[in-house]
Short mmCIF file of C-alpha atoms and ligand atoms in Angstrom, two decimals:
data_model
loop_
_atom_site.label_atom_id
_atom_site.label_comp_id
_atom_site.label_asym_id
_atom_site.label_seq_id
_atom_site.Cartn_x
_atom_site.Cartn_y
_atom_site.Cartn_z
CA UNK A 1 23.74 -49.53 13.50
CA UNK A 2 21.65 -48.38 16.21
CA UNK A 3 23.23 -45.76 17.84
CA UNK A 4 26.12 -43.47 15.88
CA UNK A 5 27.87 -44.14 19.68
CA UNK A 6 27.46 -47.72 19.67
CA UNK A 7 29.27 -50.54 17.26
CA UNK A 8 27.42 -52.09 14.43
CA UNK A 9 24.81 -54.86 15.40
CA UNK A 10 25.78 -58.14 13.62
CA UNK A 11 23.11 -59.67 11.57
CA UNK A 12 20.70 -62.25 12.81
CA UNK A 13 22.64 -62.72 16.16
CA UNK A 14 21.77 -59.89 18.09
CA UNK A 15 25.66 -59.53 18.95
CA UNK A 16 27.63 -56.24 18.88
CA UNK A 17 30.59 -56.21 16.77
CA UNK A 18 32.56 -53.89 18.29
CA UNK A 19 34.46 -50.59 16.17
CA UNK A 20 37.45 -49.82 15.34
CA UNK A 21 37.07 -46.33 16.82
CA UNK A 22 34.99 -45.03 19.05
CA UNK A 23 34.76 -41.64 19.83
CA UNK A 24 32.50 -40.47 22.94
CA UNK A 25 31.33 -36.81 23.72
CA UNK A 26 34.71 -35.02 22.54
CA UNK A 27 35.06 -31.57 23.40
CA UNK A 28 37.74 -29.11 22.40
CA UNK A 29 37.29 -25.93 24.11
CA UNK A 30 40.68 -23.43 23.40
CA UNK A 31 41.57 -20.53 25.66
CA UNK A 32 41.91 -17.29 24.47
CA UNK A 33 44.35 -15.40 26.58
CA UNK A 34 44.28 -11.78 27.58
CA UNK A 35 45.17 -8.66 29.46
CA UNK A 36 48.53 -8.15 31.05
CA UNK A 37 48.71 -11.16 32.83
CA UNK A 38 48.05 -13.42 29.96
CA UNK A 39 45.42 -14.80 31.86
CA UNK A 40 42.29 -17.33 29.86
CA UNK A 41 39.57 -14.49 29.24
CA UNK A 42 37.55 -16.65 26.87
CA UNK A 43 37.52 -20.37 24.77
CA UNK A 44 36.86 -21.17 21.25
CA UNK A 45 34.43 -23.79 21.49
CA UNK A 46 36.04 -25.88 18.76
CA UNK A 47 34.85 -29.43 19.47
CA UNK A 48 31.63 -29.17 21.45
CA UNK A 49 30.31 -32.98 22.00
CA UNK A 50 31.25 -34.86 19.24
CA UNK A 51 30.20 -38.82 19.41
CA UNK A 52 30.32 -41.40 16.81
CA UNK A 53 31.59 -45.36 15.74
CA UNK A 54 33.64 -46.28 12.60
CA UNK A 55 33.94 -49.86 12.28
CA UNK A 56 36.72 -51.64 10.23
CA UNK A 57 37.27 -51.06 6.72
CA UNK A 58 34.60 -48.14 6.37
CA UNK A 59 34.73 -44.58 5.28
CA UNK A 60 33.25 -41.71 7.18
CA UNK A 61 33.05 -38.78 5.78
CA UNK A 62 33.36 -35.74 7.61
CA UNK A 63 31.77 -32.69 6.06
CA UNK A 64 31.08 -29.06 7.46
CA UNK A 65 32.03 -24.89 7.05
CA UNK A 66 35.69 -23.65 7.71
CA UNK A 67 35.16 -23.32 11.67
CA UNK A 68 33.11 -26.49 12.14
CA UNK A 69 35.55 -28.13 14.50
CA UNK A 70 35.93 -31.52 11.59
CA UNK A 71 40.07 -30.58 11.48
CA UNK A 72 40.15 -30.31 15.24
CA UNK A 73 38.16 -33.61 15.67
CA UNK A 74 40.22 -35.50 13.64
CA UNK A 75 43.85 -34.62 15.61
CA UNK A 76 41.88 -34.75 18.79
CA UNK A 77 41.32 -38.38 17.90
CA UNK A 78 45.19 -38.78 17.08
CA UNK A 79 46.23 -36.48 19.99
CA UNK A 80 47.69 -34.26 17.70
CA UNK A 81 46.12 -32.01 19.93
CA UNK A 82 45.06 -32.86 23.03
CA UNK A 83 41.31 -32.50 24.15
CA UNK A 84 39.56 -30.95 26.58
CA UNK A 85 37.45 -33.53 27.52
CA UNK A 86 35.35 -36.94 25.98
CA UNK A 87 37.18 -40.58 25.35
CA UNK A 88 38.54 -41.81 22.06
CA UNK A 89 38.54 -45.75 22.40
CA UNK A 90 40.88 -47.54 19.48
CA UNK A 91 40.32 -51.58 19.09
CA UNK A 92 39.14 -51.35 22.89
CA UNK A 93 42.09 -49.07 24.42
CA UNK A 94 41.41 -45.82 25.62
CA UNK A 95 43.48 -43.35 23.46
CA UNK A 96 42.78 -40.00 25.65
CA UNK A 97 44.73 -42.00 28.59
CA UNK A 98 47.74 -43.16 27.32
CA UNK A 99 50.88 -42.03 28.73
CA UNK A 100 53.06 -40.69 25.70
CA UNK A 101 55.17 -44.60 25.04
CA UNK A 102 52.18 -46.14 24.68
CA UNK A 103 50.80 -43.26 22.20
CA UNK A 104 54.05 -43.31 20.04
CA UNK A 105 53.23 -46.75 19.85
CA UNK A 106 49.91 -46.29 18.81
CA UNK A 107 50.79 -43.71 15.97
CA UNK A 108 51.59 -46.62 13.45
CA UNK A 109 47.93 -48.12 13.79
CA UNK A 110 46.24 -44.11 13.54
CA UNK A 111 48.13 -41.68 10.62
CA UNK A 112 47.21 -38.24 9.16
CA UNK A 113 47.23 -37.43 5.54
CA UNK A 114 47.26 -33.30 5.48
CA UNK A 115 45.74 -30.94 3.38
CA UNK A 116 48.79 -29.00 2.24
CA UNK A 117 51.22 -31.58 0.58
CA UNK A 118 53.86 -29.10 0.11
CA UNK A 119 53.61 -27.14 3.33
CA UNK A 120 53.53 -31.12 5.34
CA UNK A 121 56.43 -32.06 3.91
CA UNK A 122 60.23 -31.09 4.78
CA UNK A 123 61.45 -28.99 1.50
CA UNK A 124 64.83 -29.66 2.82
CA UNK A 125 64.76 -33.90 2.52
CA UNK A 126 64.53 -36.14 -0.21
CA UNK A 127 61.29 -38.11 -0.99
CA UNK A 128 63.02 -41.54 0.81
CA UNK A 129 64.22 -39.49 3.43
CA UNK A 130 60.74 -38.46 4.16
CA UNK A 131 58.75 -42.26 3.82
CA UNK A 132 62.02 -43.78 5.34
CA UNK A 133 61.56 -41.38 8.60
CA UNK A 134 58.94 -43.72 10.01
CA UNK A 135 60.46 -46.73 9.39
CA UNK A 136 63.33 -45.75 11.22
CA UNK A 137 61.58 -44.13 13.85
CA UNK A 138 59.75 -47.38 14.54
CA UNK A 139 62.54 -49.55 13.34
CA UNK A 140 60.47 -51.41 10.40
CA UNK A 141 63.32 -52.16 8.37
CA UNK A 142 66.27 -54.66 9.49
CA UNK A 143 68.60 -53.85 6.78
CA UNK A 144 69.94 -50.75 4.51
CA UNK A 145 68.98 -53.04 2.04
CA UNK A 146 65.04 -53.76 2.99
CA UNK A 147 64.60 -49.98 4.27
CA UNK A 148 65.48 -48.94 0.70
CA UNK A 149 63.30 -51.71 -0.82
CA UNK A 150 60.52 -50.86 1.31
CA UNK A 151 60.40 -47.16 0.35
CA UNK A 152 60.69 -47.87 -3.52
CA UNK A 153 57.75 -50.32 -2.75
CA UNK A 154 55.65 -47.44 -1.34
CA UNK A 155 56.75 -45.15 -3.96
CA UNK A 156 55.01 -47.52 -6.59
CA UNK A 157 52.10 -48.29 -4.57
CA UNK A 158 50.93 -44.79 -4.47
CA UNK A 159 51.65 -44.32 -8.51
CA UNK A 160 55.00 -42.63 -8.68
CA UNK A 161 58.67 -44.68 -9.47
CA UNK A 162 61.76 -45.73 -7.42
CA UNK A 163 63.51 -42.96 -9.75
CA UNK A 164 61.86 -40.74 -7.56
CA UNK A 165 63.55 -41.49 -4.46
CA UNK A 166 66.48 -38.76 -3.81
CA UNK A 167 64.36 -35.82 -5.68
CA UNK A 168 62.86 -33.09 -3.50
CA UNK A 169 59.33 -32.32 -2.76
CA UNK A 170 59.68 -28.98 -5.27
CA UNK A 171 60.26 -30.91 -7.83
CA UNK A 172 56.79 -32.87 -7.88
CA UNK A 173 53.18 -31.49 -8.91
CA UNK A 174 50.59 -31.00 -6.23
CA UNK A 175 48.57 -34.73 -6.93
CA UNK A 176 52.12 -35.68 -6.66
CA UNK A 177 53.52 -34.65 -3.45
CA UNK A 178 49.52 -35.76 -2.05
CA UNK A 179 50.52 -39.13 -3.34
CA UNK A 180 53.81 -38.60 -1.33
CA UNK A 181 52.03 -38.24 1.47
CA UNK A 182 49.99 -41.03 1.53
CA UNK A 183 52.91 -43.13 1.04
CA UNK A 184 54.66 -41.42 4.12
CA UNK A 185 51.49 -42.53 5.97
CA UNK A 186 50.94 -46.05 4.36
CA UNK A 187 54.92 -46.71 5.79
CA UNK A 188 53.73 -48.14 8.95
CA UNK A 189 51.03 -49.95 7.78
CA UNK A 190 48.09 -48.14 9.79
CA UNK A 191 44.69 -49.43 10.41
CA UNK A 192 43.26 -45.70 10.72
CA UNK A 193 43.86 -42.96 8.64
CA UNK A 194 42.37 -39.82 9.04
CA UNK A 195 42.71 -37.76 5.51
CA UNK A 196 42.44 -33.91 6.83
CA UNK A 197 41.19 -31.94 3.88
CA UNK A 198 43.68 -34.27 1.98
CA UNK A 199 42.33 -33.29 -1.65
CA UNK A 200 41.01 -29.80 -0.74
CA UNK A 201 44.22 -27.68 -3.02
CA UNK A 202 43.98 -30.40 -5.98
CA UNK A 203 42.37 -29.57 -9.31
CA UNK A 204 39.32 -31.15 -9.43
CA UNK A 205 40.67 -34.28 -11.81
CA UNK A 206 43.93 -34.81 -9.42
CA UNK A 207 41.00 -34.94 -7.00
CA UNK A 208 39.69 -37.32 -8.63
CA UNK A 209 43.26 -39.61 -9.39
CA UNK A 210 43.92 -39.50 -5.53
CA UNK A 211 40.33 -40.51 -4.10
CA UNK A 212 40.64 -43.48 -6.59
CA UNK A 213 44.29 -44.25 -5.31
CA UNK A 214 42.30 -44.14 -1.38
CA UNK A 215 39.70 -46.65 -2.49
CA UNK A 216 42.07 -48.79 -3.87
CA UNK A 217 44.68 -48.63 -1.14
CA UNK A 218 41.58 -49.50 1.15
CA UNK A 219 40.66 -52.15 -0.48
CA UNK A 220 44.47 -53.82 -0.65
CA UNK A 221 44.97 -53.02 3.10
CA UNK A 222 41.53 -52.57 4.22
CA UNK A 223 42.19 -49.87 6.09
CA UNK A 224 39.62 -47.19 7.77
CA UNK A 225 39.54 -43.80 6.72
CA UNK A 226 38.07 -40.22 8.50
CA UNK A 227 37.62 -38.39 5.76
CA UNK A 228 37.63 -34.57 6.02
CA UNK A 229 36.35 -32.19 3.75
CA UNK A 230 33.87 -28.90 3.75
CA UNK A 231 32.08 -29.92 0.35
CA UNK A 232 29.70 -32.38 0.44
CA UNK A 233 30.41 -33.24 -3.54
CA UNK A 234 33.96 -34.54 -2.43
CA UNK A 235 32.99 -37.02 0.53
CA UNK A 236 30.38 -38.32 -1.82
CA UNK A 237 32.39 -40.73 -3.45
CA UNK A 238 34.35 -42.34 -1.18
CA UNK A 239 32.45 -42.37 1.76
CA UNK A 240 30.28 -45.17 3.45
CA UNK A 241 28.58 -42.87 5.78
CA UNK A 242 28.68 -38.77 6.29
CA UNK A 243 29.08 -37.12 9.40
CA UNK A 244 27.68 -33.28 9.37
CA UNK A 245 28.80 -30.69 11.42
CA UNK A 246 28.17 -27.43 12.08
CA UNK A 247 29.79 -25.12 15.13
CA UNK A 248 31.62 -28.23 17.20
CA UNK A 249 28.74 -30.22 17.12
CA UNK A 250 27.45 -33.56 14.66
CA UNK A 251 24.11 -32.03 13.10
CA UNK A 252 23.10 -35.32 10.96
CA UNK A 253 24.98 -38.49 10.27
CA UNK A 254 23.90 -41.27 7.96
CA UNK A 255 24.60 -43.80 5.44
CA UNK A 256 25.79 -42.29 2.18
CA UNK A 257 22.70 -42.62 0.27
CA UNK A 258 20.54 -42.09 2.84
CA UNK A 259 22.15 -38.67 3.82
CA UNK A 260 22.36 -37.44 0.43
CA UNK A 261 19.06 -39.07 -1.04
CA UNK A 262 16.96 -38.21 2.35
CA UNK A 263 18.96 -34.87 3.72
CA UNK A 264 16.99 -34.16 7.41
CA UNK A 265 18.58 -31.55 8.63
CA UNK A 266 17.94 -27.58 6.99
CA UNK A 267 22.04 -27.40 7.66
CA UNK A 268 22.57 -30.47 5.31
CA UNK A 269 19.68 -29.10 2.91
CA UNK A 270 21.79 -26.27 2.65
CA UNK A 271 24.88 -27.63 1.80
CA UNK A 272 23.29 -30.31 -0.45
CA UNK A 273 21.56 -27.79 -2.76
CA UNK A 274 25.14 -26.14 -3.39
CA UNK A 275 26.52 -29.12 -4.91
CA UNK A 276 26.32 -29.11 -8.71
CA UNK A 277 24.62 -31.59 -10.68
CA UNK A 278 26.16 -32.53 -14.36
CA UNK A 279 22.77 -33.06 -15.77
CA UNK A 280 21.55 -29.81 -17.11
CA UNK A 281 18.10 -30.73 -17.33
CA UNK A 282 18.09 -31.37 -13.62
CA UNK A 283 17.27 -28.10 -11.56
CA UNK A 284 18.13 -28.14 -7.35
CA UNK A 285 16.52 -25.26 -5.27
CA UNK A 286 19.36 -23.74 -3.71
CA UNK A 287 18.26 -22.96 -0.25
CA UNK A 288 20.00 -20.07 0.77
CA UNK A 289 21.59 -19.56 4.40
CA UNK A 290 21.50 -15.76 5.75
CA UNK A 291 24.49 -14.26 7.31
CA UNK A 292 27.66 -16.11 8.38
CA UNK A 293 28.92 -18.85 10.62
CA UNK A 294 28.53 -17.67 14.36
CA UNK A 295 31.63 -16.94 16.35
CA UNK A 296 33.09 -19.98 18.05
CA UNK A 297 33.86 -18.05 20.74
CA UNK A 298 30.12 -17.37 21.51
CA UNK A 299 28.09 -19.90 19.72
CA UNK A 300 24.28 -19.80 19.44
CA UNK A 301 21.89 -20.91 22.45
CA UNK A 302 19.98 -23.95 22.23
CA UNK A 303 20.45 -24.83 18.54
CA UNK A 304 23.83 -23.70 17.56
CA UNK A 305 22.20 -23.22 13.77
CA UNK A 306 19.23 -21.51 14.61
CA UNK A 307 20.57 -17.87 13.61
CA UNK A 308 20.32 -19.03 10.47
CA UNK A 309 18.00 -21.61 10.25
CA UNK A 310 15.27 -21.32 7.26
CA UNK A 311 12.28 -23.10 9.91
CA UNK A 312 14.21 -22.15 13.24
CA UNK A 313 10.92 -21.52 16.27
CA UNK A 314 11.40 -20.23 19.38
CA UNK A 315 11.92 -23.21 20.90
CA UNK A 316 15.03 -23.62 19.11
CA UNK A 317 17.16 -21.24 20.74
CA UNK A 318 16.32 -22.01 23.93
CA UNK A 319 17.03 -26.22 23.73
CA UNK A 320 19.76 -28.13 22.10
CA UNK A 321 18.53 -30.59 19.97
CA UNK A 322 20.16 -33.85 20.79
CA UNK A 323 20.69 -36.67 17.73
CA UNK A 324 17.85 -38.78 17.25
CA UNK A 325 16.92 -41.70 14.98
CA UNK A 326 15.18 -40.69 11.51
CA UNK A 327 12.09 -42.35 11.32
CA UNK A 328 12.12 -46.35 12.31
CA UNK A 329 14.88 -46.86 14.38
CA UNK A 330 14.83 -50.84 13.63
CA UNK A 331 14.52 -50.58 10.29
CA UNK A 332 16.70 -47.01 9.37
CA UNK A 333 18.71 -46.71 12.87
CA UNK A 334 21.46 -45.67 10.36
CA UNK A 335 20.40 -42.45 9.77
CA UNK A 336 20.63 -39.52 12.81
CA UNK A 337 19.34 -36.24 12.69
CA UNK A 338 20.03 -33.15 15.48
CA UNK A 339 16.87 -31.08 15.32
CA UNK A 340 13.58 -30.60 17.28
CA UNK A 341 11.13 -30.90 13.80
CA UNK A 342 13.15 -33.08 11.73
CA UNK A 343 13.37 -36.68 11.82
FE1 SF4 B 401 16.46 -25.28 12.74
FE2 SF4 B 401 15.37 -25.46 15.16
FE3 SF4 B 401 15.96 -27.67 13.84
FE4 SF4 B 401 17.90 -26.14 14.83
S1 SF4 B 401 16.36 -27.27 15.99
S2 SF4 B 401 17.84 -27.05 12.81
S3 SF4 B 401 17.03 -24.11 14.52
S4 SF4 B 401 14.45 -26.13 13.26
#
């Protein structure tokens, strides 16, 4: 790929395939309201620029602090919430402008898996009643018959039984009601899923048990996945390439490997060196970050990180670095890095 905005450049033809999704300069800016009047006194500058390609079939992963804007991205791409400016183009049509038909139509090709499986799903139906919802709303069953078939189907695609069907979400585990969810989102067969924080609350081994059921439902319906998380130890597995962000804005994205084999950016040093290794002989420097996360509200000058930044100059909080190719940009184009001394 030559340009995280741009689609992937097809081997020895020179063509462009184009993505799945692409998103262009995104911004979510909220209003605070205040005084008596209730009138906008300030904006959380949630989603500050945010521009990037997934092609079919791939895995980004999404990485950043609490605050970073990666929750808000991914339901500004599903108009979950609407943003406040930027395009989000799906197999060629322009999300941000649809008129609300065409966006209900849309929601079966673009689904959200949330982080909370209990708190996502209605305590008060049963497990078919909450898969079956979607295939009635988008009338994907013909028959009482298929629409009870279909759910049972889903129910042992994701791992649990057709027993299952008229229980209650209380009655499951945590990994359990996750795997609920997926199921609820597999229903209309989407192309894109975006998985918000989607194994955050599991135990580290149901972690693992649902990132394995992902890979595999990918593979069986090769479908796309956003994948949002604030530890970069989680998106390592699953994902193709690694979006980092920090304060609204993409700070380094790259190929898997590249981004955790060749980190560029201090931010992603950071983060990296925090991750545990399992071999005990193997020691990482743990680079330290001073102070916390900026305010949204009023973020940084120039480089939104440079408050904290281990090699920030003066320079830095005057400009914004701007993403730039690391190194060759024929040879690793891949590979993106935000800073005015890295890359
Ligand atoms: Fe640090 Fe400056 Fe690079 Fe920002 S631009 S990451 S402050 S060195």
């Amino acid at each position: 790929m030559s340009d995280p905005t741009q689609g992937e450049r097809v081997a020895g033809t020179g063509n462009v395939a184009a993505p799945l999704l692409r998103v262009e300069n995104l911004v979510k800016h909220v209003p605070i309201k205040g005084g008596l009047l209730g009138r906008t006194v300030d904006k959380v500058h949630a989603v500050d620029g945010v521009s990037f390609t997934l092609n079919a079939g791939e895995t980004l992963g999404v990485v950043g602090e609490s605050g970073c804007g990666k929750s808000t991205t991914g339901r500004c791409i599903l108009r979950l919430i609407e943003p406040t400016s930027g395009e989000v183009w799906f197999e060629g049509k322009n999300v941000t402008a649809m008129a609300p038909a065409a966006l209900r139509a849309m929601a079966r090709d673009m689904q959200i898996i949330f982080q909370d499986p209990y708190a996502s799903l209605n305590p008060r139906m049963t497990v078919g009643a909450i898969i079956g919802e979607a295939l009635t709303i988008h009338q994907l069953a013909k028959t009482p018959r298929e629409y009870t078939e279909r759910i049972v189907g889903l129910l042992e695609t994701v791992g649990l039984s057709g027993d299952h069907l008229q229980r209650y979400p209380h009655e499951f585990s945590g990994g359990q009601r996750q795997r609920i969810g997926i199921a609820r989102a597999l229903a209309v067969s989407p192309k894109l899923i975006v998985c918000d924080e989607a194994v955050s609350a599991l135990d580290v081994s149901i972690q693992a048990q649902v990132i394995n059921l992902l890979e595999d439902l990918q593979a069986q319906h090769h479908l796309t996945y956003i994948f949002i998380a604030h530890d970069l130890s989680v998106v390592e597995h699953i994902s193709d390439r690694v979006a980092v962000m920090y304060l609204g804005r993409i700070v380094e994205i790259a190929r898997a490997q590249d981004l955790y084999t060749r980190p560029q950016h201090p931010y992603t040093e950071a983060l990296l060196s925090a991750v545990p290794i399992p071999d005990p002989r193997v020691k990482r420097k743990r680079v330290l970050l001073q102070g916390d996360v900026p305010s949204p509200i009023h973020p940084p000058s120039g480089c939104h990180f440079h408050t904290r930044c281990p090699i920030a100059q003066p320079q830095c909080s005057v400009e914004s670095p701007v993403l730039k190719p690391v190194g060759d940009a024929g040879a690793a184009g891949s590979h993106w890095v935000a800073c005015h001394f890295r890359g």
